[in-house]
Coordinates of C-alpha atoms in Angstrom, one line a residue:
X151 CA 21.7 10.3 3.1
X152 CA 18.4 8.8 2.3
X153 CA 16.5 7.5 5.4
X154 CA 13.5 5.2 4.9
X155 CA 11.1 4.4 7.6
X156 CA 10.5 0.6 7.2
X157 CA 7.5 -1.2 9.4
X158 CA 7.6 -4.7 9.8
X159 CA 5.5 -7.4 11.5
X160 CA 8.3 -9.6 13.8
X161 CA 10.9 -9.3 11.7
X162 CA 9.2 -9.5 8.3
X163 CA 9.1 -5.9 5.7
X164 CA 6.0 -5.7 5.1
X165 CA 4.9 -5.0 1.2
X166 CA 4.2 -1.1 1.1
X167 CA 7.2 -0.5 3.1
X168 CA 9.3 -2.4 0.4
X169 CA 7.7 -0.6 -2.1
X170 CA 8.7 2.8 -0.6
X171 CA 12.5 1.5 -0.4
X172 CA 11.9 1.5 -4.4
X173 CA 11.0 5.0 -4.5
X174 CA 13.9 5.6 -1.9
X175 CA 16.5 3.5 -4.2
X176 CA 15.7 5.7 -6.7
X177 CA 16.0 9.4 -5.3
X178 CA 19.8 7.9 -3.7
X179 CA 20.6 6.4 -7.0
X180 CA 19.9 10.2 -8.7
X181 CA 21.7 12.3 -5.7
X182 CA 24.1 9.5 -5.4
X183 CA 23.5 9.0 -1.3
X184 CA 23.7 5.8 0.2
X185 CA 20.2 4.1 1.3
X186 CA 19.5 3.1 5.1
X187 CA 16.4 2.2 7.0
X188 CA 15.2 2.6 10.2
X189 CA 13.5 0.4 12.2
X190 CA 11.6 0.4 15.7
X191 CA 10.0 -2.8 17.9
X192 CA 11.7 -5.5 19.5
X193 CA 12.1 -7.6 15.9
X194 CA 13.8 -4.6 14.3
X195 CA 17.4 -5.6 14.8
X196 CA 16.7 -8.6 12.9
X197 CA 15.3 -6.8 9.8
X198 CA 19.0 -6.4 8.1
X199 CA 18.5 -9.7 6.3
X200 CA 15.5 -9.1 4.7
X201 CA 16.8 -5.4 3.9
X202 CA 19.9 -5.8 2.2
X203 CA 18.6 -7.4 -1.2
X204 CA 16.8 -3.9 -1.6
X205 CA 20.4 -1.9 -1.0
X206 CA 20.0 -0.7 2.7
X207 CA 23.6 -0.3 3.7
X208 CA 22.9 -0.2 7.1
X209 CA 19.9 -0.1 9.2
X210 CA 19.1 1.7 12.1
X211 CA 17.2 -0.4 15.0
X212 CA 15.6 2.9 17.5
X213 CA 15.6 0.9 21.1
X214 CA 13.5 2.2 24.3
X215 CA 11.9 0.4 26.5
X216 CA 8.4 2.1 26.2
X217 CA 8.9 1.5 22.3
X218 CA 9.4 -2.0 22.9
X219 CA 7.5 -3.0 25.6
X220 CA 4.2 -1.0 24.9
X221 CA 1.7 -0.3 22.1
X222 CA 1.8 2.0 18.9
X223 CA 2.3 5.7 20.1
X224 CA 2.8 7.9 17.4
X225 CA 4.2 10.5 18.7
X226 CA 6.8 8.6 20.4
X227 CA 7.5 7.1 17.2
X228 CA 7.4 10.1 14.9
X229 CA 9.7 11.8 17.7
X230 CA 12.0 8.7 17.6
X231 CA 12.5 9.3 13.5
X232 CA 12.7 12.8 14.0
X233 CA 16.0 12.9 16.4
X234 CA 17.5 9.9 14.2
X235 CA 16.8 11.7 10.9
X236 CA 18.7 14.9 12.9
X237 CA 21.5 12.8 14.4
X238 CA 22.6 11.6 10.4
X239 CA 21.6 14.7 8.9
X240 CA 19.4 12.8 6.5
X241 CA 18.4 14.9 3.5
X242 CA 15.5 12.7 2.8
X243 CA 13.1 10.4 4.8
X244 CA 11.0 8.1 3.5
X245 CA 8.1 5.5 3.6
X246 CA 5.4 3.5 3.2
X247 CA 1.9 4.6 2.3
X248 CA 0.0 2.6 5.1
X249 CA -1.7 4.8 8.3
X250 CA 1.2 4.6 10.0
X251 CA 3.8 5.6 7.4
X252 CA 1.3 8.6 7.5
X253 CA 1.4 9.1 10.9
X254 CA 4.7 8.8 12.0
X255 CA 6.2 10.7 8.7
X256 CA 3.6 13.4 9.8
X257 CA 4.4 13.9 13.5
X258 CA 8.2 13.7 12.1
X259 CA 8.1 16.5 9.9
X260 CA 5.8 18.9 12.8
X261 CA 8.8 18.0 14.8
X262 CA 11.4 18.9 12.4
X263 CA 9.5 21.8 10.9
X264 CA 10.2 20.1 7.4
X265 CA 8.1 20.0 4.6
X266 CA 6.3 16.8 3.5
X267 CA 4.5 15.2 0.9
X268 CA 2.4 11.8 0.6
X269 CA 1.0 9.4 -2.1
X270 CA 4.1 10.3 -4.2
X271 CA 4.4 8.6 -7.4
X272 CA 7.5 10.1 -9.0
X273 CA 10.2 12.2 -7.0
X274 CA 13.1 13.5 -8.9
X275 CA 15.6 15.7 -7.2
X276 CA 17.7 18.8 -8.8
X277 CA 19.8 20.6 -5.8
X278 CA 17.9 20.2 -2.8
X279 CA 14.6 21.0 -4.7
X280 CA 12.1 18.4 -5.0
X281 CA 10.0 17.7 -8.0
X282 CA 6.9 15.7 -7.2
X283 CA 4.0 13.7 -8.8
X284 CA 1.5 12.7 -5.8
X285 CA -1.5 11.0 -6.2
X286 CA -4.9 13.6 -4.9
X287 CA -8.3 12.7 -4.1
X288 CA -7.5 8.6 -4.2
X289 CA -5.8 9.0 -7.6
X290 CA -8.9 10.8 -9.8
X291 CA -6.4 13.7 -9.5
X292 CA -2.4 13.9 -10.0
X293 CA -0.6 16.5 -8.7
X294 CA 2.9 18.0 -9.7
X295 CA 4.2 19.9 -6.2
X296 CA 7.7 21.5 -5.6
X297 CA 9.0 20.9 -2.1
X298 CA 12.1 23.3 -1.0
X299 CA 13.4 21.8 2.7
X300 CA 15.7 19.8 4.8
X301 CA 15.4 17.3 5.2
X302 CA 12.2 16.5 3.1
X303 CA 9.9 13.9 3.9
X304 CA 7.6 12.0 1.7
X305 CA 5.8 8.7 1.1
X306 CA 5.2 6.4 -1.7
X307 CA 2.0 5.3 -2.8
X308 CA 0.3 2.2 -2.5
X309 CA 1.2 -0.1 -5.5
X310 CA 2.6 2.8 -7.8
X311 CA 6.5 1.2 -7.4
X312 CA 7.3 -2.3 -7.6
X313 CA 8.8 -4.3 -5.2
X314 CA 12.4 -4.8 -6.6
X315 CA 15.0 -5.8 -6.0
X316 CA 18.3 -3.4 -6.3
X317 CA 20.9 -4.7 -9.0
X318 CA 23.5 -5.9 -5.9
X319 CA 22.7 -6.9 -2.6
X320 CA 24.6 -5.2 0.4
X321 CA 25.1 -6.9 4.1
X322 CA 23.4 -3.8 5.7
X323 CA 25.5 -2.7 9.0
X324 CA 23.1 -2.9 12.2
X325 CA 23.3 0.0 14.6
X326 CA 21.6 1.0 17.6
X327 CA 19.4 4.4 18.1
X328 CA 17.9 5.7 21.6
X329 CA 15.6 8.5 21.4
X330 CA 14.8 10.7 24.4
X331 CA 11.0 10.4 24.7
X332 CA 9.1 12.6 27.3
X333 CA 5.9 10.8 29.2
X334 CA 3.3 13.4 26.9
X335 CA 4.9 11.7 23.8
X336 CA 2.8 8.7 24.9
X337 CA 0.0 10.0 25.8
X338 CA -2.2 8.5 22.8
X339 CA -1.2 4.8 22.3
X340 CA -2.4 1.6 21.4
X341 CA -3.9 -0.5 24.0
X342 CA -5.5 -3.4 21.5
X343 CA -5.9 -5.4 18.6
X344 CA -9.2 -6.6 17.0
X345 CA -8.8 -9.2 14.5
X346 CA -11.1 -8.8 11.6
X347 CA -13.6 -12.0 11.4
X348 CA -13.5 -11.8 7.6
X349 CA -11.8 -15.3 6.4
X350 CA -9.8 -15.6 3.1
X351 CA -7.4 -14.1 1.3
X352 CA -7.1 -10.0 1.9
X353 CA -8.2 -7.9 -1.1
X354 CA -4.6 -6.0 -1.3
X355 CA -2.7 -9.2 -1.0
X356 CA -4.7 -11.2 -3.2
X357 CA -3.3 -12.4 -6.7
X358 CA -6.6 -13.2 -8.3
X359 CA -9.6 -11.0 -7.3
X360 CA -13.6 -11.5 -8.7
X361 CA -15.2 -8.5 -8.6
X362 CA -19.0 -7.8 -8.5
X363 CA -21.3 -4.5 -9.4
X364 CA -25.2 -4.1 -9.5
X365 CA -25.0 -6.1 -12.7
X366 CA -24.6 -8.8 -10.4
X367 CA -28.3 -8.7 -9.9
X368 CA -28.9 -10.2 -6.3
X369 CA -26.6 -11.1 -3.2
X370 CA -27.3 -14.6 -4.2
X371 CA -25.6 -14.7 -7.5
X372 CA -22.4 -14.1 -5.6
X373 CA -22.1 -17.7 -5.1
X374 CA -20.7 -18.2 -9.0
X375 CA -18.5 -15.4 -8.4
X376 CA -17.1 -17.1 -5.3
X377 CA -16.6 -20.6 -6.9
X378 CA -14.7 -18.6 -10.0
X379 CA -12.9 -17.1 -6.9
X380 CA -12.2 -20.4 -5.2
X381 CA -10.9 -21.7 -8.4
X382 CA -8.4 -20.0 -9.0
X383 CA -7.0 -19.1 -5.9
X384 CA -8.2 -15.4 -5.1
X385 CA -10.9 -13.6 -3.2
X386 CA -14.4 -11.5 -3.8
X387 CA -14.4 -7.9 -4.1
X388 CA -17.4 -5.7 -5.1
X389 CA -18.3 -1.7 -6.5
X390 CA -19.7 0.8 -4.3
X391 CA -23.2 0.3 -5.9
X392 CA -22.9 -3.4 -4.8
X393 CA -22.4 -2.8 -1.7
X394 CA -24.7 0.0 -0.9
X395 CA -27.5 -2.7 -2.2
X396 CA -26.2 -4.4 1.0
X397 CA -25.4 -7.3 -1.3
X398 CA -21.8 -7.3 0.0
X399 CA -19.7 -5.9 3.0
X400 CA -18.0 -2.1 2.8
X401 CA -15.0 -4.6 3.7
X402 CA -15.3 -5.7 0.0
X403 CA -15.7 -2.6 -1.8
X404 CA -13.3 -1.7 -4.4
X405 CA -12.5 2.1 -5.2
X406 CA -11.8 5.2 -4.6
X407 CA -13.4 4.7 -0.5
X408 CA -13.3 1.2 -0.8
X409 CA -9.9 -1.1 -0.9
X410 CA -7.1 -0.5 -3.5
X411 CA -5.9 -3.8 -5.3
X412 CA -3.0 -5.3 -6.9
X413 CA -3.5 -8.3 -8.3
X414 CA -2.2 -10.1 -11.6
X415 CA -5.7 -10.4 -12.9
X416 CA -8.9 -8.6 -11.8
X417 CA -12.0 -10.3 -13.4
X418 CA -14.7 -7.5 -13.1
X419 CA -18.2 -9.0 -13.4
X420 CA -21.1 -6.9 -14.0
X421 CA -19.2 -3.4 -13.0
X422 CA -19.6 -0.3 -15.5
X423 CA -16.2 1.0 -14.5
X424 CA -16.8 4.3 -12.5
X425 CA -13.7 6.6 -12.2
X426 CA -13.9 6.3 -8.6
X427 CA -14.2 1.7 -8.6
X428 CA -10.9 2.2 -11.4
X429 CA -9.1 4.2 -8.5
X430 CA -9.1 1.2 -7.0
X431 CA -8.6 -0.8 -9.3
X432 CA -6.0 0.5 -11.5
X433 CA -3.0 -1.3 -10.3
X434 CA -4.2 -4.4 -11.7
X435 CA -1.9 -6.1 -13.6
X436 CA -4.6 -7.6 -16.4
X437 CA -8.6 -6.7 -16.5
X438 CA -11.0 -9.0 -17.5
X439 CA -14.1 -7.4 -17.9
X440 CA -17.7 -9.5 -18.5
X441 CA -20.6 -6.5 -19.5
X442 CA -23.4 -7.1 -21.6
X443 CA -22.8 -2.9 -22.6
X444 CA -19.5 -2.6 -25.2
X445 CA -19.9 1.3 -24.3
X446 CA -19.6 0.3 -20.7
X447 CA -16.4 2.7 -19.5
X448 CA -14.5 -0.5 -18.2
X449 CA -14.9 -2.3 -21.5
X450 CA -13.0 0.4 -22.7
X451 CA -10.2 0.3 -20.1
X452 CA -9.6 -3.6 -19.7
X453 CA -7.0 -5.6 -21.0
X454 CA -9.4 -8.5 -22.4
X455 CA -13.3 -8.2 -22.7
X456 CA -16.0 -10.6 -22.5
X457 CA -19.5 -8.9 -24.5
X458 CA -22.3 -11.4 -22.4
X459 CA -24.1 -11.6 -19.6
X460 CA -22.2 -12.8 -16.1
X461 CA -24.8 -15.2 -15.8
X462 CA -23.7 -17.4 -18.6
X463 CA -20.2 -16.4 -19.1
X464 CA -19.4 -17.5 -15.0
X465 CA -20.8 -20.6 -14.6
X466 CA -19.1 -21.6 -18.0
X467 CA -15.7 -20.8 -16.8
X468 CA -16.2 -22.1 -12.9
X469 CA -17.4 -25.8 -15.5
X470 CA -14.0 -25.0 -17.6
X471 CA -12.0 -24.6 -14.6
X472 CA -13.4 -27.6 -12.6
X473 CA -13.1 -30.2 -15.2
X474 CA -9.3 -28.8 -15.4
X475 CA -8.5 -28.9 -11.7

């Protein structure tokens, strides 16, 4: 059986743990064992909705009070996996690529003494051995690993498997789980929230993202890129050199340390195209990119290319797009 790890906000999957049900859809399609998902927080139970379009059979909502009525612990909540993945003999556990995928995957597998392996990006298994392609060193590095162990645990990475949608939809069957959690498995938890005061849309969730490097010239000349960005619906982002000019936040940054992005169409202004800003950059759907070089590395690597200075080649578009709108 394959078990995946699912996080959720109130109810809701979010989008790397439906990406990891992807990866797990896969890996029961090829050892022909049936999908299910496990859940904790209060909103859990009501996840089976939004889970059987992916072809959870049945879904798994852990219930204890601390995990419900208290913050985060991951301990508590890798224990929690741990016992449920030993209770249906799962021969896989997976999920998403977030922290907390991480995190709780990680303090599963101490518990279970069980191999694990993260940032995967192709898992094929052939009689309880696991083949693996994982993403190293924020993706400027692919690894091909061999994991022997029961069950194995690993997690998907961000943005390398679609979200989709399996061929038939199931009604998932809801059960409960209660884990017996000592007092020291809480003994690091969660005890706030700080909301970010960045406004807009998020750079992994965006559809449209504008992004600026040091060809961008001056913080100032971010306004064009932010009209363009306006236009049509998406958000700023920027290269590492942009922002260690202090031209931009590190919340914008794009790359290897910076923010990985998905969108349908990156339109990278002024950026030479680094390996480590296409790290970050390379699950785009389309690149545009606007260099005055032709040699410039991401010239090379985008979908469509604009030879001419940002400075002419912005405006013109933001004129384009307004007299459309």
């Amino acid at each position: 059986m394959i078990l995946s790890f699912v996080e959720h906000e109130s109810g809701v999957p979010d989008e790397l743990s439906l990406e990891s049900l992807t990866m797990a859809r896969e890996i029961a399609t090829g050892t022909g064992e049936p999908l299910e998902a496990a859940v904790l927080g209060a909103e859990g139970g009501a996840l089976a909705d939004e889970l059987g379009p992916y072809g959870v059979e049945e879904v798994h909502h852990v219930v204890h009070d601390r995990l419900d009525g208290e913050g985060y612990a991951p301990q508590a909540w890798g224990e929690s996996i741990a016992q449920l993945a030993a209770d249906l003999d799962a021969g896989t556990v997976t999920g998403p690529s977030t922290d907390r995928g991480h995190e709780v995957l990680a303090h599963a597998g101490a518990t279970l003494d069980a191999p694990m392996a993260t940032n995967c990006t192709a898992v094929d298994v052939d009689n309880g051995a696991y083949e693996l392609e994982r993403n190293r060193w924020g993706g400027s590095l692919i690894e091909h690993a061999r994991l022997e162990g029961e069950p194995t645990l690993v997690t998907a990475a961000e943005h390398e498997y679609p979200v989709e949608e399996a061929d038939a939809a199931v009604e998932p069957a809801v059960s409960e789980f209660s884990p017996s959690l000592p007092d020291t498995a809480f003994a690091v938890q969660l005890d706030r929230v700080e909301t970010s005061d960045e406004e807009g849309i998020a750079l992994g969730e965006a559809r449209v993202v504008v992004g600026g490097g040091r060809g961008v010239g001056n913080p100032d000349d971010y306004d064009q890129l932010e009209t363009l960005a306006d236009l049509l619906d998406g958000t700023v982002g920027a290269s590492r050199a942009a922002v260690n000019e202090g031209w931009r936040p590190h919340d914008d940054q794009i790359g290897q340390t910076g923010a990985k992005i998905s969108p349908d169409i990156y339109i990278a202004c002024g950026i030479s195209g680094a390996i480590q800003h296409m790290v970050g950059c390379k699950g785009a759907e389309n690149i545009l990119a606007i260099n005055t070089d032709p040699e410039a590395a991401i010239i090379q690597k985008a979908d469509y290319a604009v030879i001419g200075d940002l400075h002419d080649v912005v405006p013109a578009l933001n004129e384009e797009l307004e007299e459309r709108s």
